[in-house]
Amino acid sequence: MKRRNKCITFIILLACTPSYGQMEQYQFKRLVTGVNNQWHTVPLPDSIFGKVSNNLSDIRIYGLAGDKDTIEVPYLLRINSEKITSTAINFNIVNNSHNHNGYYYTFEVATEAVIDQIKLDFEERNFDWKIELQGSQQQEEWFTLVNDYRILSVKNEWTDYQFTTIALPSSKYRFFRLLIKSDKNPNLITAQISMNEIVEGKFINYPVKAKNIQGNKSERTTEITLDLAKAVPISSISLGVQEEYDYYRPITISHITDSIKTERGWKYNYNNLLSGTLSSLEESSMDFPSTIVQKMKITVYNGDNQPLNFGNIEVKGFLHELVARFTAEATYYLTYGNNHVAMPNYDIAQFSKNIPEILTPLKVGREQELKKLQLLEKKPIFKNKAWLWGIIVLIVIVLGWFSLTMIKKKD
């Protein structure tokens, strides 16, 4: 009885389950060559990002071995972004005084540490001050580190912006003296002294295919629309503001998620990438989480101010690559293009510290289109109904044969 039941179950599963190979679950593949070590990097070509899912969950590496077995290669997605490690430095405020020049604060650093940043927080929320910062070992001779450095805070119904971080050359002094050139008490609440170590990321500059800058007088805004050559992962945009005078403008950066054609033309739906402030005190480069984008819109809110002039606009993104482990001889392919699969979960994610630091990149070939999935096309498994009826008749015959055999044995 058990053997018969297993046989029936096998026949039913064989008849009703579509048998797709692992690679055939994806729409595209690219040959990967140059495997000669256990660990390699696989750079992701720009042209794949318009064909993968938004979270890159449908990327796989498959190998076809000589015995026709399919090998799935485990990988980690590496986004070569800039990494900043900030170390807080302990200090004490030992002097707090003022004279006709302004208000002085002296910080004593507890250890012999190098610093390159001081972040200030004030009770006042609307100010525009110049500062001077000096360093000394024994408070006898002072050396100027920054002078006429501007800090600013604006809070009203239109904007809430602060720039109160002092960036200074890497300095090693026991004492730091801060002069805020103000005729009233700044009411310093806290200060944070730190040293930042920056590991530069690997950027790719993406060309802008089309650019349009228009002013909206009724909304008192400037709208910049950009069309990149293709959908790519971007994380930074520099607007190239040409004005040399001081300014600060609220800004939003959004990208098109989908579009609908209407009688009046195309209507676009946008998703915000960033809301912030464009200021002359900081670089005009705006950073945001890496997002796959082709068309985007930047809105600059001018208010009562004269619109800004924008020169060369640069769009950049971090290099995306896979760190993969190869354990067998095979012909390997990078596959992608299936919105129905989840992000893979490989063991190597738990042992990333064991991955060698220096890895050889592999070569990724041209894109080849695989046979489109019936699942992706949303078509029935059996296009011809005769197949379905034939399988049903086969199942009925097999079940009937087993039933008759059981009845004869009982008799």
Tab-separated table of C-alpha atoms in Angstrom:
chain	number	residue	atom	x	y	z
A	1	MET	CA	0.000	0.000	0.000
A	2	LYS	CA	2.750	2.483	0.923
A	3	ARG	CA	4.616	1.764	-2.314
A	4	ARG	CA	1.449	2.272	-4.337
A	5	ASN	CA	0.646	5.557	-2.582
A	6	LYS	CA	4.167	6.827	-3.198
A	7	CYS	CA	3.897	5.878	-6.836
A	8	ILE	CA	0.584	7.695	-7.202
A	9	THR	CA	1.980	10.790	-5.482
A	10	PHE	CA	5.039	10.777	-7.727
A	11	ILE	CA	2.930	10.576	-10.873
A	12	ILE	CA	0.695	13.453	-9.727
A	13	LEU	CA	3.678	15.670	-8.827
A	14	LEU	CA	5.391	14.823	-12.095
A	15	ALA	CA	2.289	15.769	-14.036
A	16	CYS	CA	1.380	18.960	-12.170
A	17	THR	CA	4.773	20.538	-11.399
A	18	PRO	CA	6.538	22.549	-14.124
A	19	SER	CA	10.212	21.612	-14.278
A	20	TYR	CA	12.290	24.724	-14.849
A	21	GLY	CA	16.068	24.821	-14.474
A	22	GLN	CA	17.462	27.342	-12.033
A	23	MET	CA	18.880	29.613	-14.719
A	24	GLU	CA	15.678	29.520	-16.722
A	25	GLN	CA	13.949	31.353	-13.871
A	26	TYR	CA	15.667	34.551	-15.029
A	27	GLN	CA	15.295	36.645	-18.147
A	28	PHE	CA	18.955	37.485	-18.778
A	29	LYS	CA	22.403	35.963	-18.370
A	30	ARG	CA	26.015	37.034	-18.959
A	31	LEU	CA	29.045	34.780	-19.205
A	32	VAL	CA	31.538	35.272	-16.347
A	33	THR	CA	35.163	34.420	-17.138
A	34	GLY	CA	38.538	34.493	-15.396
A	35	VAL	CA	37.794	32.271	-12.390
A	36	ASN	CA	41.136	31.000	-11.075
A	37	ASN	CA	40.821	31.502	-7.311
A	38	GLN	CA	38.266	30.774	-4.630
A	39	TRP	CA	37.329	34.427	-4.132
A	40	HIS	CA	36.688	37.039	-6.814
A	41	THR	CA	34.758	40.255	-7.346
A	42	VAL	CA	32.149	40.482	-10.089
A	43	PRO	CA	31.538	44.100	-11.199
A	44	LEU	CA	27.906	44.786	-12.102
A	45	PRO	CA	27.564	46.441	-15.542
A	46	ASP	CA	25.535	49.672	-15.590
A	47	SER	CA	23.134	48.298	-18.185
A	48	ILE	CA	21.673	45.651	-15.847
A	49	PHE	CA	20.175	48.086	-13.324
A	50	GLY	CA	17.159	48.888	-15.486
A	51	LYS	CA	16.332	45.160	-15.638
A	52	VAL	CA	16.759	44.063	-12.015
A	53	SER	CA	14.435	44.509	-9.050
A	54	ASN	CA	14.808	47.728	-7.047
A	55	ASN	CA	16.535	45.982	-4.135
A	56	LEU	CA	18.767	43.851	-6.435
A	57	SER	CA	17.286	40.671	-4.927
A	58	ASP	CA	17.128	38.796	-8.258
A	59	ILE	CA	20.852	38.676	-8.987
A	60	ARG	CA	22.385	35.178	-9.006
A	61	ILE	CA	25.592	33.498	-10.173
A	62	TYR	CA	25.133	29.991	-11.552
A	63	GLY	CA	27.720	27.506	-12.759
A	64	LEU	CA	27.159	24.633	-15.197
A	65	ALA	CA	29.496	21.762	-14.333
A	66	GLY	CA	30.639	19.005	-16.679
A	67	ASP	CA	28.083	16.559	-15.240
A	68	LYS	CA	25.343	19.083	-16.078
A	69	ASP	CA	24.803	19.893	-12.411
A	70	THR	CA	23.886	23.506	-11.632
A	71	ILE	CA	25.983	25.229	-8.954
A	72	GLU	CA	24.722	28.350	-7.190
A	73	VAL	CA	27.617	30.601	-6.194
A	74	PRO	CA	27.232	32.449	-2.857
A	75	TYR	CA	28.002	36.169	-2.933
A	76	LEU	CA	27.829	39.392	-0.950
A	77	LEU	CA	26.713	42.631	-2.577
A	78	ARG	CA	29.362	45.307	-2.008
A	79	ILE	CA	28.513	48.974	-2.533
A	80	ASN	CA	31.805	50.871	-2.481
A	81	SER	CA	30.519	53.858	-0.524
A	82	GLU	CA	32.533	56.342	1.464
A	83	LYS	CA	33.105	55.210	5.061
A	84	ILE	CA	33.564	57.706	7.905
A	85	THR	CA	34.739	56.605	11.345
A	86	SER	CA	34.245	59.301	13.976
A	87	THR	CA	36.103	59.108	17.312
A	88	ALA	CA	34.838	61.377	20.099
A	89	ILE	CA	37.550	63.182	22.092
A	90	ASN	CA	37.014	63.923	25.798
A	91	PHE	CA	37.517	67.538	26.888
A	92	ASN	CA	36.641	70.114	29.549
A	93	ILE	CA	35.631	73.767	29.185
A	94	VAL	CA	38.168	75.568	31.391
A	95	ASN	CA	37.446	79.212	30.521
A	96	ASN	CA	34.345	81.138	29.494
A	97	SER	CA	34.707	84.903	29.086
A	98	HIS	CA	33.974	87.842	26.768
A	99	ASN	CA	35.249	91.291	25.788
A	100	HIS	CA	34.692	93.781	22.982
A	101	ASN	CA	35.798	91.145	20.428
A	102	GLY	CA	33.123	88.650	21.430
A	103	TYR	CA	32.726	85.515	23.566
A	104	TYR	CA	35.593	83.112	24.319
A	105	TYR	CA	35.459	79.392	25.195
A	106	THR	CA	38.618	77.407	25.998
A	107	PHE	CA	38.572	73.621	25.679
A	108	GLU	CA	41.161	71.392	27.373
A	109	VAL	CA	41.576	68.050	25.650
A	110	ALA	CA	41.972	65.197	28.124
A	111	THR	CA	44.418	63.157	26.016
A	112	GLU	CA	47.061	63.795	23.389
A	113	ALA	CA	44.675	63.318	20.506
A	114	VAL	CA	44.453	64.677	16.993
A	115	ILE	CA	41.174	66.429	16.170
A	116	ASP	CA	39.699	67.787	12.933
A	117	GLN	CA	36.119	68.711	13.823
A	118	ILE	CA	34.190	70.615	16.485
A	119	LYS	CA	30.392	70.562	16.409
A	120	LEU	CA	28.589	73.306	18.352
A	121	ASP	CA	25.038	73.515	19.673
A	122	PHE	CA	23.506	76.815	20.817
A	123	GLU	CA	20.350	77.821	22.607
A	124	GLU	CA	19.797	80.562	20.027
A	125	ARG	CA	18.130	79.304	16.824
A	126	ASN	CA	18.583	82.355	14.562
A	127	PHE	CA	22.104	83.737	14.191
A	128	ASP	CA	24.847	84.506	11.689
A	129	TRP	CA	28.285	84.678	13.364
A	130	LYS	CA	31.953	84.640	12.395
A	131	ILE	CA	34.318	82.609	14.579
A	132	GLU	CA	38.046	82.176	15.160
A	133	LEU	CA	39.715	79.018	16.520
A	134	GLN	CA	43.235	78.837	17.962
A	135	GLY	CA	45.381	76.083	19.475
A	136	SER	CA	48.029	76.113	22.215
A	137	GLN	CA	50.039	73.683	24.333
A	138	GLN	CA	50.463	75.795	27.494
A	139	GLN	CA	48.061	78.737	26.878
A	140	GLU	CA	51.049	81.039	26.386
A	141	GLU	CA	51.438	81.118	22.614
A	142	TRP	CA	48.359	80.686	20.429
A	143	PHE	CA	48.254	79.535	16.787
A	144	THR	CA	45.336	80.345	14.515
A	145	LEU	CA	43.652	77.294	12.969
A	146	VAL	CA	40.597	78.900	11.324
A	147	ASN	CA	39.631	82.559	11.014
A	148	ASP	CA	36.469	84.347	9.843
A	149	TYR	CA	34.719	80.991	9.697
A	150	ARG	CA	30.970	81.443	9.330
A	151	ILE	CA	28.352	79.553	11.344
A	152	LEU	CA	24.658	80.049	10.707
A	153	SER	CA	21.239	79.018	11.991
A	154	VAL	CA	17.877	79.942	10.448
A	155	LYS	CA	14.539	78.709	11.731
A	156	ASN	CA	11.211	80.062	10.460
A	157	GLU	CA	8.034	78.847	8.779
A	158	TRP	CA	9.880	78.139	5.504
A	159	THR	CA	13.156	76.603	6.628
A	160	ASP	CA	15.044	75.027	9.519
A	161	TYR	CA	18.758	75.058	8.717
A	162	GLN	CA	21.907	74.936	10.822
A	163	PHE	CA	25.576	74.961	9.932
A	164	THR	CA	27.540	74.856	13.191
A	165	THR	CA	30.283	72.319	12.470
A	166	ILE	CA	33.854	73.621	12.395
A	167	ALA	CA	36.106	71.691	10.021
A	168	LEU	CA	39.770	72.358	10.825
A	169	PRO	CA	43.129	70.926	9.732
A	170	SER	CA	44.156	67.861	11.739
A	171	SER	CA	45.544	69.441	14.927
A	172	LYS	CA	47.168	68.196	18.109
A	173	TYR	CA	47.048	70.741	20.934
A	174	ARG	CA	46.206	70.513	24.581
A	175	PHE	CA	44.053	73.658	24.494
A	176	PHE	CA	41.686	75.086	21.878
A	177	ARG	CA	40.295	78.604	22.178
A	178	LEU	CA	37.079	79.480	20.360
A	179	LEU	CA	36.109	83.117	19.730
A	180	ILE	CA	32.522	83.799	18.628
A	181	LYS	CA	32.339	87.332	17.250
A	182	SER	CA	28.971	88.321	18.655
A	183	ASP	CA	27.765	91.285	20.682
A	184	LYS	CA	25.408	89.093	22.700
A	185	ASN	CA	25.843	85.855	24.638
A	186	PRO	CA	25.685	82.881	22.216
A	187	ASN	CA	24.571	80.569	25.037
A	188	LEU	CA	26.654	77.572	24.013
A	189	ILE	CA	24.873	74.397	25.175
A	190	THR	CA	27.303	71.661	24.118
A	191	ALA	CA	30.353	71.060	21.977
A	192	GLN	CA	31.517	67.790	20.428
A	193	ILE	CA	35.188	67.380	19.537
A	194	SER	CA	36.120	64.497	17.281
A	195	MET	CA	38.559	62.992	14.804
A	196	ASN	CA	37.175	61.592	11.557
A	197	GLU	CA	38.873	58.925	9.486
A	198	ILE	CA	37.546	58.817	5.924
A	199	VAL	CA	37.917	55.910	3.524
A	200	GLU	CA	37.093	57.241	0.084
A	201	GLY	CA	34.453	55.390	-1.915
A	202	LYS	CA	34.697	54.325	-5.557
A	203	PHE	CA	32.507	56.670	-7.608
A	204	ILE	CA	31.170	56.371	-11.136
A	205	ASN	CA	30.188	59.568	-12.987
A	206	TYR	CA	26.980	59.125	-14.956
A	207	PRO	CA	26.321	61.350	-17.988
A	208	VAL	CA	23.188	63.493	-18.123
A	209	LYS	CA	21.375	62.771	-21.376
A	210	ALA	CA	18.939	65.707	-21.153
A	211	LYS	CA	18.619	68.690	-18.800
A	212	ASN	CA	15.862	71.274	-18.452
A	213	ILE	CA	15.866	74.234	-16.025
A	214	GLN	CA	12.656	76.231	-15.619
A	215	GLY	CA	11.508	78.916	-13.218
A	216	ASN	CA	8.052	78.807	-11.671
A	217	LYS	CA	7.113	82.369	-10.722
A	218	SER	CA	3.822	81.474	-9.053
A	219	GLU	CA	5.492	78.880	-6.814
A	220	ARG	CA	8.723	80.952	-6.590
A	221	THR	CA	10.799	77.883	-7.384
A	222	THR	CA	13.333	76.636	-9.895
A	223	GLU	CA	12.691	73.159	-11.300
A	224	ILE	CA	15.532	71.127	-12.801
A	225	THR	CA	14.640	67.911	-14.628
A	226	LEU	CA	17.352	65.431	-15.556
A	227	ASP	CA	17.227	62.386	-17.804
A	228	LEU	CA	20.159	60.006	-17.471
A	229	ALA	CA	21.203	57.761	-20.326
A	230	LYS	CA	19.798	54.703	-18.508
A	231	ALA	CA	18.595	53.570	-15.093
A	232	VAL	CA	21.634	53.490	-12.779
A	233	PRO	CA	22.268	53.509	-9.004
A	234	ILE	CA	23.036	57.089	-7.966
A	235	SER	CA	23.863	58.511	-4.545
A	236	SER	CA	25.149	62.068	-5.129
A	237	ILE	CA	24.394	65.103	-7.279
A	238	SER	CA	26.375	68.333	-7.606
A	239	LEU	CA	24.413	71.292	-8.954
A	240	GLY	CA	27.330	73.566	-9.882
A	241	VAL	CA	25.858	76.779	-8.440
A	242	GLN	CA	27.639	79.717	-10.100
A	243	GLU	CA	26.802	82.476	-7.601
A	244	GLU	CA	29.660	83.670	-5.386
A	245	TYR	CA	27.456	85.468	-2.841
A	246	ASP	CA	25.998	83.752	0.230
A	247	TYR	CA	22.711	81.867	-0.099
A	248	TYR	CA	20.654	79.110	1.454
A	249	ARG	CA	17.649	77.571	-0.265
A	250	PRO	CA	15.388	74.651	0.705
A	251	ILE	CA	15.621	71.888	-1.887
A	252	THR	CA	13.963	68.571	-2.692
A	253	ILE	CA	15.299	65.864	-4.989
A	254	SER	CA	12.880	63.239	-6.322
A	255	HIS	CA	12.829	60.584	-9.020
A	256	ILE	CA	10.138	59.170	-11.288
A	257	THR	CA	8.673	55.874	-10.075
A	258	ASP	CA	6.064	55.415	-12.827
A	259	SER	CA	4.103	57.322	-15.456
A	260	ILE	CA	0.584	57.441	-16.908
A	261	LYS	CA	-0.341	58.690	-20.376
A	262	THR	CA	-3.324	61.044	-20.331
A	263	GLU	CA	-5.088	63.215	-22.915
A	264	ARG	CA	-2.918	66.132	-21.804
A	265	GLY	CA	0.319	64.171	-22.053
A	266	TRP	CA	2.384	62.105	-19.646
A	267	LYS	CA	1.744	62.350	-15.896
A	268	TYR	CA	4.642	61.314	-13.661
A	269	ASN	CA	4.650	60.019	-10.098
A	270	TYR	CA	7.680	60.987	-8.004
A	271	ASN	CA	9.326	59.597	-4.898
A	272	ASN	CA	11.516	61.818	-2.682
A	273	LEU	CA	15.212	61.049	-2.469
A	274	LEU	CA	16.216	64.019	-0.315
A	275	SER	CA	14.849	67.130	1.365
A	276	GLY	CA	17.488	69.541	2.619
A	277	THR	CA	19.125	72.931	2.176
A	278	LEU	CA	21.386	74.161	-0.601
A	279	SER	CA	23.842	76.548	1.057
A	280	SER	CA	26.918	78.535	0.121
A	281	LEU	CA	28.486	77.428	3.414
A	282	GLU	CA	28.645	73.814	2.283
A	283	GLU	CA	29.545	71.999	-0.898
A	284	SER	CA	26.764	71.999	-3.489
A	285	SER	CA	26.995	68.194	-3.609
A	286	MET	CA	23.893	66.545	-2.134
A	287	ASP	CA	24.190	62.945	-0.892
A	288	PHE	CA	21.405	60.380	-0.387
A	289	PRO	CA	21.000	56.577	-0.143
A	290	SER	CA	21.911	54.699	-3.326
A	291	THR	CA	18.801	54.452	-5.536
A	292	ILE	CA	18.242	53.196	-9.094
A	293	VAL	CA	17.148	56.254	-11.086
A	294	GLN	CA	16.813	57.342	-14.705
A	295	LYS	CA	14.650	60.499	-14.583
A	296	MET	CA	14.702	62.935	-11.676
A	297	LYS	CA	13.457	66.357	-10.623
A	298	ILE	CA	15.177	68.909	-8.373
A	299	THR	CA	13.070	71.693	-6.889
A	300	VAL	CA	14.846	74.734	-5.426
A	301	TYR	CA	12.618	77.028	-3.315
A	302	ASN	CA	13.743	80.612	-3.906
A	303	GLY	CA	11.136	82.499	-1.882
A	304	ASP	CA	11.687	86.228	-2.416
A	305	ASN	CA	15.276	85.690	-3.575
A	306	GLN	CA	16.670	85.881	-7.070
A	307	PRO	CA	16.922	82.424	-8.693
A	308	LEU	CA	20.343	80.808	-8.699
A	309	ASN	CA	22.278	79.974	-11.852
A	310	PHE	CA	23.358	76.373	-12.322
A	311	GLY	CA	26.343	75.327	-14.399
A	312	ASN	CA	27.722	71.823	-14.851
A	313	ILE	CA	25.491	69.309	-13.055
A	314	GLU	CA	27.249	66.084	-12.054
A	315	VAL	CA	25.520	62.858	-11.048
A	316	LYS	CA	27.521	60.123	-9.330
A	317	GLY	CA	26.971	56.699	-7.836
A	318	PHE	CA	29.054	54.159	-5.981
A	319	LEU	CA	30.562	51.157	-7.752
A	320	HIS	CA	28.401	48.057	-7.189
A	321	GLU	CA	30.064	44.646	-7.263
A	322	LEU	CA	29.594	41.123	-5.959
A	323	VAL	CA	32.135	39.364	-3.748
A	324	ALA	CA	31.701	35.707	-4.682
A	325	ARG	CA	33.151	32.345	-3.607
A	326	PHE	CA	33.863	29.746	-6.303
A	327	THR	CA	34.497	26.132	-5.249
A	328	ALA	CA	34.250	24.063	-8.450
A	329	GLU	CA	35.240	24.071	-12.110
A	330	ALA	CA	32.265	25.142	-14.190
A	331	THR	CA	31.024	27.606	-16.784
A	332	TYR	CA	29.630	30.511	-14.788
A	333	TYR	CA	26.883	32.991	-15.621
A	334	LEU	CA	25.567	36.137	-13.981
A	335	THR	CA	21.762	35.936	-14.189
A	336	TYR	CA	19.056	38.493	-13.376
A	337	GLY	CA	15.547	39.604	-14.224
A	338	ASN	CA	12.870	38.010	-12.006
A	339	ASN	CA	10.713	40.145	-9.707
A	340	HIS	CA	9.253	37.063	-8.021
A	341	VAL	CA	12.358	35.864	-6.158
A	342	ALA	CA	13.518	36.948	-2.703
A	343	MET	CA	16.936	38.146	-1.621
A	344	PRO	CA	19.307	35.163	-1.213
A	345	ASN	CA	20.684	34.331	2.215
A	346	TYR	CA	24.139	32.766	2.053
A	347	ASP	CA	26.326	31.478	4.881
A	348	ILE	CA	29.257	33.668	3.846
A	349	ALA	CA	27.393	36.712	5.214
A	350	GLN	CA	28.205	35.413	8.709
A	351	PHE	CA	31.918	34.993	7.926
A	352	SER	CA	32.702	38.163	5.967
A	353	LYS	CA	35.860	38.740	8.041
A	354	ASN	CA	37.405	35.673	6.412
A	355	ILE	CA	37.156	37.132	2.908
A	356	PRO	CA	40.571	38.222	1.543
A	357	GLU	CA	41.085	41.972	1.174
A	358	ILE	CA	42.660	41.827	-2.295
A	359	LEU	CA	40.432	40.172	-4.890
A	360	THR	CA	40.752	39.824	-8.652
A	361	PRO	CA	37.752	41.118	-10.638
A	362	LEU	CA	36.196	38.781	-13.190
A	363	LYS	CA	35.102	39.707	-16.698
A	364	VAL	CA	31.373	39.902	-17.413
A	365	GLY	CA	30.300	39.243	-20.994
A	366	ARG	CA	27.488	40.494	-23.180
A	367	GLU	CA	23.881	40.148	-22.188
A	368	GLN	CA	21.976	37.130	-23.525
A	369	GLU	CA	18.211	36.863	-23.260
A	370	LEU	CA	16.952	33.589	-21.831
A	371	LYS	CA	13.579	32.066	-22.686
A	372	LYS	CA	10.942	34.163	-20.939
A	373	LEU	CA	9.310	32.559	-17.947
A	374	GLN	CA	5.692	31.507	-18.225
A	375	LEU	CA	5.418	32.799	-14.682
A	376	LEU	CA	6.624	36.224	-15.746
A	377	GLU	CA	4.353	36.197	-18.781
A	378	LYS	CA	1.371	35.173	-16.610
A	379	LYS	CA	0.373	32.416	-19.051
A	380	PRO	CA	-1.112	29.052	-18.109
A	381	ILE	CA	1.282	26.172	-17.571
A	382	PHE	CA	-0.382	24.192	-20.341
A	383	LYS	CA	-1.224	26.250	-23.417
A	384	ASN	CA	-2.871	23.236	-25.112
A	385	LYS	CA	-5.863	21.864	-23.157
A	386	ALA	CA	-5.341	18.417	-24.736
A	387	TRP	CA	-2.243	17.999	-22.540
A	388	LEU	CA	-4.248	18.752	-19.405
A	389	TRP	CA	-7.033	16.326	-20.323
A	390	GLY	CA	-4.522	13.664	-21.228
A	391	ILE	CA	-2.830	13.932	-17.817
A	392	ILE	CA	-6.191	13.790	-16.022
A	393	VAL	CA	-7.160	10.649	-17.978
A	394	LEU	CA	-3.763	9.093	-17.142
A	395	ILE	CA	-4.248	9.765	-13.411
A	396	VAL	CA	-7.784	8.286	-13.512
A	397	ILE	CA	-6.534	5.133	-15.296
A	398	VAL	CA	-3.688	4.638	-12.789
A	399	LEU	CA	-6.001	5.141	-9.796
A	400	GLY	CA	-8.578	2.775	-11.327
A	401	TRP	CA	-5.983	0.085	-11.979
A	402	PHE	CA	-4.771	0.193	-8.363
A	403	SER	CA	-8.368	0.085	-7.086
A	404	LEU	CA	-9.242	-2.995	-9.193
A	405	THR	CA	-6.071	-4.737	-8.090
A	406	MET	CA	-6.979	-4.152	-4.414
A	407	ILE	CA	-10.567	-5.423	-4.945
A	408	LYS	CA	-9.355	-8.643	-6.653
A	409	LYS	CA	-6.962	-9.342	-3.774
A	410	LYS	CA	-9.795	-8.968	-1.227
A	411	ASP	CA	-11.962	-11.438	-3.214
